[in-house]
Short mmCIF file of C-alpha atoms in Angstrom, two decimals:
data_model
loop_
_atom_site.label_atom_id
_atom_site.label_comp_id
_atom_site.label_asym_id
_atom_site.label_seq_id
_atom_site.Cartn_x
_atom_site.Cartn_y
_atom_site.Cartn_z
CA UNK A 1 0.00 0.00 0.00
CA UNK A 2 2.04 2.87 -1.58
CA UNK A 3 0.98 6.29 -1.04
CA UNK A 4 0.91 7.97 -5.17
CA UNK A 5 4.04 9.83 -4.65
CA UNK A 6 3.84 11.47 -8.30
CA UNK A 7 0.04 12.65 -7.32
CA UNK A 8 -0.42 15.44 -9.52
CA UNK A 9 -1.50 18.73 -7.25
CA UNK A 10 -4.46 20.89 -8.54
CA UNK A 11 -3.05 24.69 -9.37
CA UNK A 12 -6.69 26.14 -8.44
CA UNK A 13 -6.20 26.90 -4.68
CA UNK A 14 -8.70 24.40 -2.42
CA UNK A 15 -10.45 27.29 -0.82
CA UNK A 16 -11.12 28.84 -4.21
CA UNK A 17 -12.09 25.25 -4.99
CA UNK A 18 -14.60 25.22 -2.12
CA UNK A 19 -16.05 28.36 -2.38
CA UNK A 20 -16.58 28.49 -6.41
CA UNK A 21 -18.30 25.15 -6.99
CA UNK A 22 -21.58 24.56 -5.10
CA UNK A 23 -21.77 21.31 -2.79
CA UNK A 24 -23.24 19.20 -5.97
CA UNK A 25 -24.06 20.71 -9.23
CA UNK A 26 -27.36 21.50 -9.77
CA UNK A 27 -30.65 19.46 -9.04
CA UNK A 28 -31.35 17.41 -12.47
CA UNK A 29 -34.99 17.90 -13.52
CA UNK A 30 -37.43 15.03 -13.75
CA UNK A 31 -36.87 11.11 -12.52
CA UNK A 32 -34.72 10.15 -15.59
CA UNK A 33 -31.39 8.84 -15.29
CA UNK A 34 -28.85 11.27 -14.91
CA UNK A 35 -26.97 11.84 -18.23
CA UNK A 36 -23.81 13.43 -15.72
CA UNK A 37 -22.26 12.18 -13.07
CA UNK A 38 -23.03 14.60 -9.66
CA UNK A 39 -19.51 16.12 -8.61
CA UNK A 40 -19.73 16.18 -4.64
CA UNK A 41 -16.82 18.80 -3.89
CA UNK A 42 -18.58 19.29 -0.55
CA UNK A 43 -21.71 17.58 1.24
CA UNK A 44 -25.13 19.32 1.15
CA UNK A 45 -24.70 20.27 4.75
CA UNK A 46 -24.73 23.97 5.54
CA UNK A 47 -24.00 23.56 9.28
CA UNK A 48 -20.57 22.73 10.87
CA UNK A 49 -19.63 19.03 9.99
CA UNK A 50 -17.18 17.52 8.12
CA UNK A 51 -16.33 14.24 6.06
CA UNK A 52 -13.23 12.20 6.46
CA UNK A 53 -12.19 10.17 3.45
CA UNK A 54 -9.23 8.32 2.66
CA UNK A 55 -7.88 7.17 -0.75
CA UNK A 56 -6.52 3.86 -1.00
CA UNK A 57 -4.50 2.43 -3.78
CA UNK A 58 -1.89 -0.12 -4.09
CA UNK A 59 2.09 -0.15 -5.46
CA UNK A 60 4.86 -2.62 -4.94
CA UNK A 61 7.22 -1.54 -2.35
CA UNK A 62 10.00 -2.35 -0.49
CA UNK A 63 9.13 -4.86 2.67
CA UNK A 64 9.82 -2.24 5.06
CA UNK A 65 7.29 0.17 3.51
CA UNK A 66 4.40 -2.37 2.75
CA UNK A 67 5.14 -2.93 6.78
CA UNK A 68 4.49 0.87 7.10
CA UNK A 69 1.52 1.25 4.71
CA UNK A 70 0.04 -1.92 6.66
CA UNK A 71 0.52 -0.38 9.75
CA UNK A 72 -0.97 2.72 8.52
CA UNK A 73 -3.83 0.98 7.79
CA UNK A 74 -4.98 -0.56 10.86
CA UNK A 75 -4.08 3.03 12.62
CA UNK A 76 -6.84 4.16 10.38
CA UNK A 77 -9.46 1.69 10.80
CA UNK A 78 -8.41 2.04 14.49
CA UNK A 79 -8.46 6.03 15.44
CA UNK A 80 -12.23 5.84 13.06
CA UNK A 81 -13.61 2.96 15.03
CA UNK A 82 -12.12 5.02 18.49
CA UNK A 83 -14.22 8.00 17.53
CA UNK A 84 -17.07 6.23 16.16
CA UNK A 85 -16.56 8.09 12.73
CA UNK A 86 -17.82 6.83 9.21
CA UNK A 87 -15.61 7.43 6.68
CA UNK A 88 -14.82 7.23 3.14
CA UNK A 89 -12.25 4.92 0.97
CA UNK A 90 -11.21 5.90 -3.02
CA UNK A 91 -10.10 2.89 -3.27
CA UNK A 92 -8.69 1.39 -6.69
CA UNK A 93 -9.59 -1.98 -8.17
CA UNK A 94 -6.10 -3.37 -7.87
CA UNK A 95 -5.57 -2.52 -3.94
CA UNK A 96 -8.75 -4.35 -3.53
CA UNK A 97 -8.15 -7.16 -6.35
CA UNK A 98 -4.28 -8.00 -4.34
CA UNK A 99 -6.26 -7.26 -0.33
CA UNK A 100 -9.93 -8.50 -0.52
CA UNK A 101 -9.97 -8.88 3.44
CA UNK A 102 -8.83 -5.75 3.54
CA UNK A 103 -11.95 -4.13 1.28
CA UNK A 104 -13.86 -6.14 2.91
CA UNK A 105 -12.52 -4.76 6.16
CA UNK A 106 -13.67 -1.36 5.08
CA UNK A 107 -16.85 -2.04 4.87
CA UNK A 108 -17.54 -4.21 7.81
CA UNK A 109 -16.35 -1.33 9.21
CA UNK A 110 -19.15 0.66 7.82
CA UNK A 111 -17.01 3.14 5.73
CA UNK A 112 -17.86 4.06 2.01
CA UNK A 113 -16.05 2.17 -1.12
CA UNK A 114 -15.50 5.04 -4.10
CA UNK A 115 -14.07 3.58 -7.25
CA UNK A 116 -10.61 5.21 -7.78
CA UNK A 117 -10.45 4.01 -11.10
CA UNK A 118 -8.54 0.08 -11.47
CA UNK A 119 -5.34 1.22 -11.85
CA UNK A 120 -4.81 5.30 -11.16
CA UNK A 121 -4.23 5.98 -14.66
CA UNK A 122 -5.32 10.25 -15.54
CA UNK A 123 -8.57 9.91 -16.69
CA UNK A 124 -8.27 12.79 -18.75
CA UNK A 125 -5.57 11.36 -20.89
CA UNK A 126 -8.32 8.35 -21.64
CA UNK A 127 -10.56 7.65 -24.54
CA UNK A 128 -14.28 6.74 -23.26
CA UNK A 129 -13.42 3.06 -24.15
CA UNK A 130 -10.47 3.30 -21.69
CA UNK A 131 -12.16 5.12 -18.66
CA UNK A 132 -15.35 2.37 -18.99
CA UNK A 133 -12.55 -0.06 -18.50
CA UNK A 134 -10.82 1.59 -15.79
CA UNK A 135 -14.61 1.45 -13.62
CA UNK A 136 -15.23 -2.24 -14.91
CA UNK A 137 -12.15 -4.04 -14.00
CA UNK A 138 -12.59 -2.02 -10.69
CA UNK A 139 -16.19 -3.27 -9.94
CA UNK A 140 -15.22 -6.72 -11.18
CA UNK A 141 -11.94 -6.43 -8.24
CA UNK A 142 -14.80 -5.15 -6.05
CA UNK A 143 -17.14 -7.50 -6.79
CA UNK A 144 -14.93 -10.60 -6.31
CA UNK A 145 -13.82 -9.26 -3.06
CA UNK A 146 -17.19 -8.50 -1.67
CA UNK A 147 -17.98 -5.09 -1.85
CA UNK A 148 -19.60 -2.61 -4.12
CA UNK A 149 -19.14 1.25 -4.80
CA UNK A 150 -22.48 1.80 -5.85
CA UNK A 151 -21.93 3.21 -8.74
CA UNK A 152 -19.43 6.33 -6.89
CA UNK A 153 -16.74 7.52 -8.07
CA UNK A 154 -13.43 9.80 -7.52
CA UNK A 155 -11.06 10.64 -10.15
CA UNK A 156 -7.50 10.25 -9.89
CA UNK A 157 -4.63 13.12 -9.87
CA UNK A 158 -8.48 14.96 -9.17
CA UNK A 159 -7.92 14.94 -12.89
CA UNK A 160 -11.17 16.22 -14.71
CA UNK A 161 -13.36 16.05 -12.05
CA UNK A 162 -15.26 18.82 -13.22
CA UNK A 163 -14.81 18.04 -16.70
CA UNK A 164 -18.47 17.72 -18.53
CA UNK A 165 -17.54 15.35 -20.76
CA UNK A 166 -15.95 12.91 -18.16
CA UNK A 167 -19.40 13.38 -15.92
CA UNK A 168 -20.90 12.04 -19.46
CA UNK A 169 -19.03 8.83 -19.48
CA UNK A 170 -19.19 8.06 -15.93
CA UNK A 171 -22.99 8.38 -16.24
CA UNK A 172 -23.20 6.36 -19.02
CA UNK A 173 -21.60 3.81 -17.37
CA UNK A 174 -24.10 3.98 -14.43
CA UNK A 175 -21.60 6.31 -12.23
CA UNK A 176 -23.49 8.97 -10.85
CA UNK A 177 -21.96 10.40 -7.85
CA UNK A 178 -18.59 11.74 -8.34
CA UNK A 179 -17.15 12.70 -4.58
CA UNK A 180 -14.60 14.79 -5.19
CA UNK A 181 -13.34 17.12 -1.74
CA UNK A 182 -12.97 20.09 -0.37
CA UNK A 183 -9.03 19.85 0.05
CA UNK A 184 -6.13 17.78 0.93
CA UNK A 185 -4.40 17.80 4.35
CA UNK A 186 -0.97 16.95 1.69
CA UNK A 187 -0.89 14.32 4.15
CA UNK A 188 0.92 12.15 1.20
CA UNK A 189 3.77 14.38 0.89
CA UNK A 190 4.52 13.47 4.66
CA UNK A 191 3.22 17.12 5.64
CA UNK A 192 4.35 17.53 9.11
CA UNK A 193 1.26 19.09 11.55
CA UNK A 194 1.34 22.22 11.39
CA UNK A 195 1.53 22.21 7.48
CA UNK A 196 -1.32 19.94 8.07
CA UNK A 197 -3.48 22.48 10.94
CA UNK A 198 -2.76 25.19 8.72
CA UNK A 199 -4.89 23.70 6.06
CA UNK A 200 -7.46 22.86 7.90
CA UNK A 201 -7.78 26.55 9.50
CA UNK A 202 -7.81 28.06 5.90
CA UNK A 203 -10.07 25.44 4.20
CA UNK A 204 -12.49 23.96 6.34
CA UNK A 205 -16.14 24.71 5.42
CA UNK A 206 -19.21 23.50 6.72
CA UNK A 207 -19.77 20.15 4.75
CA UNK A 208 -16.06 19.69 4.38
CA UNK A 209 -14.84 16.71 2.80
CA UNK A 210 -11.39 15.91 3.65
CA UNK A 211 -9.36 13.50 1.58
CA UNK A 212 -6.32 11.46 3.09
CA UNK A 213 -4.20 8.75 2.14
CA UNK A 214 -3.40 5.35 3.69
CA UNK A 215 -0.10 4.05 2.59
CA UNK A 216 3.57 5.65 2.59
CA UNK A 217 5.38 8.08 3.18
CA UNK A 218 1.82 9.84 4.10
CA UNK A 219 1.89 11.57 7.41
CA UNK A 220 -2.19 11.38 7.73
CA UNK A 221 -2.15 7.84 9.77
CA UNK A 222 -0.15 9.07 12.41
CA UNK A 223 -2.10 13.01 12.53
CA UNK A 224 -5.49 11.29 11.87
CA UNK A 225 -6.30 11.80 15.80
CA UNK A 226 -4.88 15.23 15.95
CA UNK A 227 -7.15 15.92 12.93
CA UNK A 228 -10.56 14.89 14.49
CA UNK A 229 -9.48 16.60 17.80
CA UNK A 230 -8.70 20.02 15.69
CA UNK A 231 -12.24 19.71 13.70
CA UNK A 232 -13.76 19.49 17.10
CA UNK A 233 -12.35 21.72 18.47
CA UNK A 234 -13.81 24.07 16.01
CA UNK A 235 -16.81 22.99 16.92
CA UNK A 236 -17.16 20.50 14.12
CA UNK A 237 -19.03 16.93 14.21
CA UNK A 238 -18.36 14.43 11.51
CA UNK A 239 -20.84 12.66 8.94
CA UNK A 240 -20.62 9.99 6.94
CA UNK A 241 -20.51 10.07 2.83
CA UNK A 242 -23.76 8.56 3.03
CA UNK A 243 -25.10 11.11 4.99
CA UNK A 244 -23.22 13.73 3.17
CA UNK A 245 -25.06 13.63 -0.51
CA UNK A 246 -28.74 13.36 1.49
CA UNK A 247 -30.37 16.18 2.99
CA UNK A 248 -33.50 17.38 4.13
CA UNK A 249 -36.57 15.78 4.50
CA UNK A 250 -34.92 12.92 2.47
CA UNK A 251 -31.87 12.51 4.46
CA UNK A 252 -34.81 12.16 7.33
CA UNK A 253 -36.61 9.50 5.54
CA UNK A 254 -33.19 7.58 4.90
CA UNK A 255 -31.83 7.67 8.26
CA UNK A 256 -35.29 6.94 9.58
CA UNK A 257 -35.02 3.58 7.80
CA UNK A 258 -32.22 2.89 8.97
CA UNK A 259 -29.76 4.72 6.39
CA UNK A 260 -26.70 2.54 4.52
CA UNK A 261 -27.71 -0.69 6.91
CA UNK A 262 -30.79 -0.70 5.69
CA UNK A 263 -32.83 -2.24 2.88
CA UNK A 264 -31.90 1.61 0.62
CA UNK A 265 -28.51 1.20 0.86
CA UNK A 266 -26.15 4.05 -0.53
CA UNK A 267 -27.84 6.54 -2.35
CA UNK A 268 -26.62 6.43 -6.49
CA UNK A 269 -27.30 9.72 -7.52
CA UNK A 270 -27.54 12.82 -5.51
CA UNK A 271 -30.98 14.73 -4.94
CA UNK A 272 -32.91 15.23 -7.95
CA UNK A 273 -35.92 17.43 -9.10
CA UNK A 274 -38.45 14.94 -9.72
CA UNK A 275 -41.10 17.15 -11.82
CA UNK A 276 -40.37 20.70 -10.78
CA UNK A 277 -37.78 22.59 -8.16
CA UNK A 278 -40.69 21.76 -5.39
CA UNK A 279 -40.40 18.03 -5.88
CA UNK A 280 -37.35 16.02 -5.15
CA UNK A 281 -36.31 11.98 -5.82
CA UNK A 282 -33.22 10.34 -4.77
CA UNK A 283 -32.49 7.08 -6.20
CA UNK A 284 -30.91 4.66 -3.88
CA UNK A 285 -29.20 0.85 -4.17
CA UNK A 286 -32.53 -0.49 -2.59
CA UNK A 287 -35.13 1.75 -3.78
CA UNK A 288 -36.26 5.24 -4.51
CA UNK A 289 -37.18 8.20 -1.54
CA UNK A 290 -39.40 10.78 -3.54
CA UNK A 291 -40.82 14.39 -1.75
CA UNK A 292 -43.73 16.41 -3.23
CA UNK A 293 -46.04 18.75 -0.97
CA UNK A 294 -48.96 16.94 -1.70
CA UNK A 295 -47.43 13.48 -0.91
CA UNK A 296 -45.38 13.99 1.41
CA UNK A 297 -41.25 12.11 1.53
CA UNK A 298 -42.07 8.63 0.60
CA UNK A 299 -39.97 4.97 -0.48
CA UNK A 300 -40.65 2.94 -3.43
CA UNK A 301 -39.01 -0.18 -3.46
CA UNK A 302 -38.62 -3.98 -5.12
CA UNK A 303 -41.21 -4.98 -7.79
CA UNK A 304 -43.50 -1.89 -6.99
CA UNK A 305 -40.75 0.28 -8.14
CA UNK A 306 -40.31 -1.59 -10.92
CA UNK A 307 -43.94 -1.32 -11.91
CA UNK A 308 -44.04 1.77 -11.53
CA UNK A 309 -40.60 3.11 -13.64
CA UNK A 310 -42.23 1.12 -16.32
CA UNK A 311 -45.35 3.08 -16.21
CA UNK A 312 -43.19 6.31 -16.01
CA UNK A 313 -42.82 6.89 -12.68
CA UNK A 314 -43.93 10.51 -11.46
CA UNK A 315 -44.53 11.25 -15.13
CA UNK A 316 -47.28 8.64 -15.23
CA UNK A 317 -51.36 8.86 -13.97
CA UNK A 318 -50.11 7.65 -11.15
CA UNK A 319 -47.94 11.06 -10.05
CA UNK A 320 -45.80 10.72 -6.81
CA UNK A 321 -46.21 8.05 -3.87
CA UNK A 322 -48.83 9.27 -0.93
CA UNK A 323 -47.56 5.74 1.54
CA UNK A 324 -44.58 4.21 1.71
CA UNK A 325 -44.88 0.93 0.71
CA UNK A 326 -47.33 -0.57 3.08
CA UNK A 327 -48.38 -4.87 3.89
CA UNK A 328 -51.04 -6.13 2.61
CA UNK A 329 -53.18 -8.84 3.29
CA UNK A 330 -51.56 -12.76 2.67
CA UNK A 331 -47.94 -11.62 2.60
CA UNK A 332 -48.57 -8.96 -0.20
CA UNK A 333 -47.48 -4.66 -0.69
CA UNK A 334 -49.18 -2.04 -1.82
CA UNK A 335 -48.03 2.07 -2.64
CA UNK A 336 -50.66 4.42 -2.45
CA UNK A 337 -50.09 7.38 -5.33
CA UNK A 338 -51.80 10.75 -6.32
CA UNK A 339 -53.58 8.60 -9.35
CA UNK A 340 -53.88 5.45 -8.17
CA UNK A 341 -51.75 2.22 -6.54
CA UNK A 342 -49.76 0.07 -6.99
CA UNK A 343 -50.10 -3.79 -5.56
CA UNK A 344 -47.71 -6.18 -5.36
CA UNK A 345 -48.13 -10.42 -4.04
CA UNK A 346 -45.72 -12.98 -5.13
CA UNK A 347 -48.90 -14.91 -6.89
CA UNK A 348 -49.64 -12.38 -9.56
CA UNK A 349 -46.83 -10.02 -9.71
CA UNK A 350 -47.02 -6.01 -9.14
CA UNK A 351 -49.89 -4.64 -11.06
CA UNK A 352 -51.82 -0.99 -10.59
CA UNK A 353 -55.68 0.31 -10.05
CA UNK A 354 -57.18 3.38 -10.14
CA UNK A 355 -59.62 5.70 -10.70
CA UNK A 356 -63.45 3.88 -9.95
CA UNK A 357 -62.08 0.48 -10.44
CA UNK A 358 -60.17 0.96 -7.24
CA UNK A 359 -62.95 2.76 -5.54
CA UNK A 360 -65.50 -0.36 -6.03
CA UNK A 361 -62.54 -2.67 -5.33
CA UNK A 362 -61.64 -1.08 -1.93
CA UNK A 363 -65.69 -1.08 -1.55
CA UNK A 364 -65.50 -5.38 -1.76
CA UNK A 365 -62.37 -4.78 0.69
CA UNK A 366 -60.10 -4.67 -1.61
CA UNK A 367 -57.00 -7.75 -1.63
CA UNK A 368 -58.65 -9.15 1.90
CA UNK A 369 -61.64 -9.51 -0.57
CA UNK A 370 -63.38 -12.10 -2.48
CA UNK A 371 -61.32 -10.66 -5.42
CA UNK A 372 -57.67 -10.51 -4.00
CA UNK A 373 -55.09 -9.02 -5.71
CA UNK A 374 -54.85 -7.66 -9.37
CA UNK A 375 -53.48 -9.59 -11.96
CA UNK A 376 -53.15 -7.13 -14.55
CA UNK A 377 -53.06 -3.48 -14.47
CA UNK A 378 -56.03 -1.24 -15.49
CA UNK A 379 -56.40 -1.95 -19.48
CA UNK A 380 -58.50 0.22 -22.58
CA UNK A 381 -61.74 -1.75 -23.29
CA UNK A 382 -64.46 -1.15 -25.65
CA UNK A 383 -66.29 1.92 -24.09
CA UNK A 384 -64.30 2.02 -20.85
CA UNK A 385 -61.86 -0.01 -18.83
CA UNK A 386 -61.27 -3.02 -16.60
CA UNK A 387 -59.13 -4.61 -14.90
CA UNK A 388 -58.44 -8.14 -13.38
CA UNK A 389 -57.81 -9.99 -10.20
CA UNK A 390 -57.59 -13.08 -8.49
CA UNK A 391 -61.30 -13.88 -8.23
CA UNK A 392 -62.66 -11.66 -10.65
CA UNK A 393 -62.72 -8.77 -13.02
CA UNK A 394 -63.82 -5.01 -12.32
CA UNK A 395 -65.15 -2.82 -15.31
CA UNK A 396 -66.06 0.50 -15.80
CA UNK A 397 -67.55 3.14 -18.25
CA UNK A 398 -68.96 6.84 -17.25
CA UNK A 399 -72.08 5.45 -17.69
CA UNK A 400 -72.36 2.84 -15.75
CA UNK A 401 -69.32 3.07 -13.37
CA UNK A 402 -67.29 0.18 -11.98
CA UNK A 403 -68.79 -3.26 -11.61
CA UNK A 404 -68.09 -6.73 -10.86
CA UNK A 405 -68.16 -9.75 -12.43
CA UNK A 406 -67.13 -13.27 -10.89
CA UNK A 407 -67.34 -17.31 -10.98
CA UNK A 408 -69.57 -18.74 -13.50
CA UNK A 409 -70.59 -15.57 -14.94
CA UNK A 410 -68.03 -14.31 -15.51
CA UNK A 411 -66.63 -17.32 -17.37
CA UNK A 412 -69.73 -16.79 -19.29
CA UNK A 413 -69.44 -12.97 -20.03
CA UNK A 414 -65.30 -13.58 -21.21
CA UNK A 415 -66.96 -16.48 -23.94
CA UNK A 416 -69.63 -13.57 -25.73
CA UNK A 417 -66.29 -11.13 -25.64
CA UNK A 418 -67.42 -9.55 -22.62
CA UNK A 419 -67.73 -5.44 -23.10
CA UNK A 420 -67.46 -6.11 -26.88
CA UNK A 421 -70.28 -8.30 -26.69
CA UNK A 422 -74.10 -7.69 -27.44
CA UNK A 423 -74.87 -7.54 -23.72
CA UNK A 424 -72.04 -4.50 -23.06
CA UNK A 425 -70.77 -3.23 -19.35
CA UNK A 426 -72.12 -4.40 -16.63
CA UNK A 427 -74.59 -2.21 -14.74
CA UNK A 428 -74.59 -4.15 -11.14
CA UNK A 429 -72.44 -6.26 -9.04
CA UNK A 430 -73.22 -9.94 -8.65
CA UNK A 431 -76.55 -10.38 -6.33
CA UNK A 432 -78.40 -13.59 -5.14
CA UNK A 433 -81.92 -14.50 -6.96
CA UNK A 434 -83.91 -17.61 -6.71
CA UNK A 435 -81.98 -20.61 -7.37
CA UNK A 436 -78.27 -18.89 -8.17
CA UNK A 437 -76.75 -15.45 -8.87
CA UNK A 438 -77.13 -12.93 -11.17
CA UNK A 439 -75.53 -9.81 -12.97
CA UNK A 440 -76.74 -7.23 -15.43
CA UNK A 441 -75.34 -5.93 -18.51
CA UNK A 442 -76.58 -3.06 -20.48
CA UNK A 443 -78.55 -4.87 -22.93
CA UNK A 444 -79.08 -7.85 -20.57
CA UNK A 445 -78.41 -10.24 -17.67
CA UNK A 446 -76.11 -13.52 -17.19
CA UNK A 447 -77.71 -15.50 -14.31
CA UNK A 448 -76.26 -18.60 -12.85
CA UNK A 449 -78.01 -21.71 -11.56
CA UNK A 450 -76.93 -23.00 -8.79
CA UNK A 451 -78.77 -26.70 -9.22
CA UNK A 452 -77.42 -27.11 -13.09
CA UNK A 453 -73.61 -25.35 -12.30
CA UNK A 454 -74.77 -23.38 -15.93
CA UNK A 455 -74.93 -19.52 -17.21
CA UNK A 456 -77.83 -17.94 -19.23
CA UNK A 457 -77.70 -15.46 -21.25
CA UNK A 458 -80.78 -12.96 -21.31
CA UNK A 459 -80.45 -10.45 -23.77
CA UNK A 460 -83.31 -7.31 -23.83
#
């Protein structure tokens, strides 16, 4: 573990750095996938906390400075673990590829992997081709080891970081977050501490994020404590990249959930606007949190999500989530939207209703019903619409509104073609008459025997 002795150093000043680029670059409109990655020189935070990272890469050395870089390592882990801190690791695909306890070390630990690229090379010196195979090879390391970046990512040398077109090619290769920092102790050019304090008085900003390095001849290992005390003693406290590219009512909704351990994950992008400035989405490894001020800050997870990117998410009838993603009855899920829901049981897959096919299903108590879940979503019929479900079907016109139509009759009413028949919508629910059950259609009934097990047709 070899410290990159020929780093290249930035010539814009850090403070300039901090002060000129705003803590992400600005909200993306509608929930689309980014077409550039999100450069993260700070976190969102306005208030007084900071964010340690710590990149990580690998070099062959002599014995006596792998023994250094090793013990520079556990000093790390240890002096994080000592103040409960969460950090940050760029770490490259070959440190992890030739130490997979190690990565896998780092995250036990709880810290944040960021792809340093596989193998350090200036990304700006790369065609597209090259940089895509940089981030592979690095996931593949990553993925063999263990661990996962999440699709984050920190360019080497700091080469480009702002660069539009390499934001283009790291989104296109499903990199969205790019965490850059707010400066460098120069830690790696064994920076004795007052070198290193001086820094930090000059560049520290609220939502700092402070990159380190690990291996030799850095100084950072053996100042890390010094560093923590010093931020404190500004009256800084510390956050984690995970918390640092949430914020807001979002962040709350996250860490409410139980933030990186839970079923979300890391975030992948940073916030988004989801329709208009007033709306916000933030896609994360487990799901998405959306925020609109009708709706509220709500998840959408699993197959729900799923259903509902493919129906166009807040661009769709349905419009943003009003409930998190709720049980339902026999083991099932359900969302609740503006313009409708969607309902999810492993038996018929994720499927939505709305409008006054929901309202009469919700009426017949709606999955805890005779009619369970849906089994298709709600689909264009002659004159109107219907939709299915476990034990039936629901239609509706303006006419007539919604209806239902189950069992025998209903296997009746599919053979004629049902509202493309001669007989039309249906105009009632299923009700009891002498000797079976009955339903009627505009231009008729279909009533059921109960002593033959048979359907008639009556037509008017």
């Amino acid at each position: 573990m070899e410290v990159r002795r020929l780093r290249r150093l930035v010539t814009v000043p850090a403070l300039v750095v901090a002060v000129a680029v705003t803590a992400a670059a600005p909200a993306v409109a509608s929930d689309t996938t980014p077409v550039q990655a999100q450069v993260f020189t700070r976190g969102y935070d306005t208030t007084n906390v900071a964010s340690l990272t710590f990149d990580l890469d690998w070099r062959t050395g002599t014995a006596a400075e792998q023994a250094v870089s090793r013990a520079n390592f556990e000093t790390v882990l240890q002096v994080l673990a000592a103040n409960g801190i969460t950090g940050g690791f760029g770490m490259t695909g070959r440190f992890a590829e030739q130490n997979p306890a190690d990565a896998r070390r780092v995250v036990a630990a709880g810290h944040k992997i960021i792809n340093h690229s596989y193998s350090h090379p200036d990304f700006m010196t790369l065609t597209q081709a090259q940089r895509w195979d940089q981030l592979d090879r690095s996931e593949a390391a990553f993925r063999a080891a263990g661990v996962s970046s999440a699709g984050w990512f920190r360019a080497p040398y700091r080469s480009g970081y702002l660069d539009a077109g390499l934001n283009r090619d790291l989104a296109a290769r499903g990199f969205y977050v790019n965490l850059d920092w707010t400066f460098d102790t120069t830690g790696y050019q064994a920076a004795d501490w007052p070198t290193v304090s001086d820094r930090i008085d000059r560049f520290t900003v609220p939502g700092t994020i402070i990159v380190m390095h690990v291996s030799t001849p850095s100084s950072d290992p053996g100042h890390l404590q010094q560093i923590i005390d010093k931020l404190k003693g500004m009256g800084y406290g510390f956050v984690s990249p995970w918390q640092a590219v949430t914020r807001g009512l979002i962040r709350g909704k996250y860490l409410a959930a139980g933030g990186a351990s839970s079923v979300f994950g890391a975030a992948t992008t940073g916030e988004l606007d989801a329709t208009t400035a007033a709306t916000a989405v933030q896609w994360f490894q487990g799901g998405r949190i959306y925020y609109s001020p009708a709706g509220g800050t709500r998840f959408v997870r699993g197959a729900i999500l799923t259903k509902y990117r493919a129906l166009g998410t807040v661009t769709s009838v349905l419009a943003f989530p009003t409930s998190d993603e709720t049980a339902g009855a026999g083991g099932g899920w359900f969302n609740h939207f503006q313009g409708g829901s969607i309902y999810w049981v492993a038996a018929t897959g994720a499927h939505s209703v709305q409008g006054g096919i929901r309202t009469k299903w919700w009426s017949l108590n709606g999955e805890a019903g005779f009619l369970g879940y849906p089994r298709s979503d709600e689909t264009k019929l002659t004159g109107g619409y219907g939709s299915q479900f476990q034990g039936g079907n629901i239609y509706w016109t303006s006419g007539t509104g919604a209806h239902e139509v189950h069992g025998g009759i209903l296997t009746k009413y599919l053979s004629l073609g049902a509202m493309s028949s001669a007989l039309g919508a249906p105009t009632s629910d299923e009700y009891v008459v002498a000797g079976g059950y009955r339903n009627d259609f505009l231009h008729g009934a279909i009533v059921w025997s109960s002593a033959t097990g048979t359907a008639t047709v009556i037509q008017n």
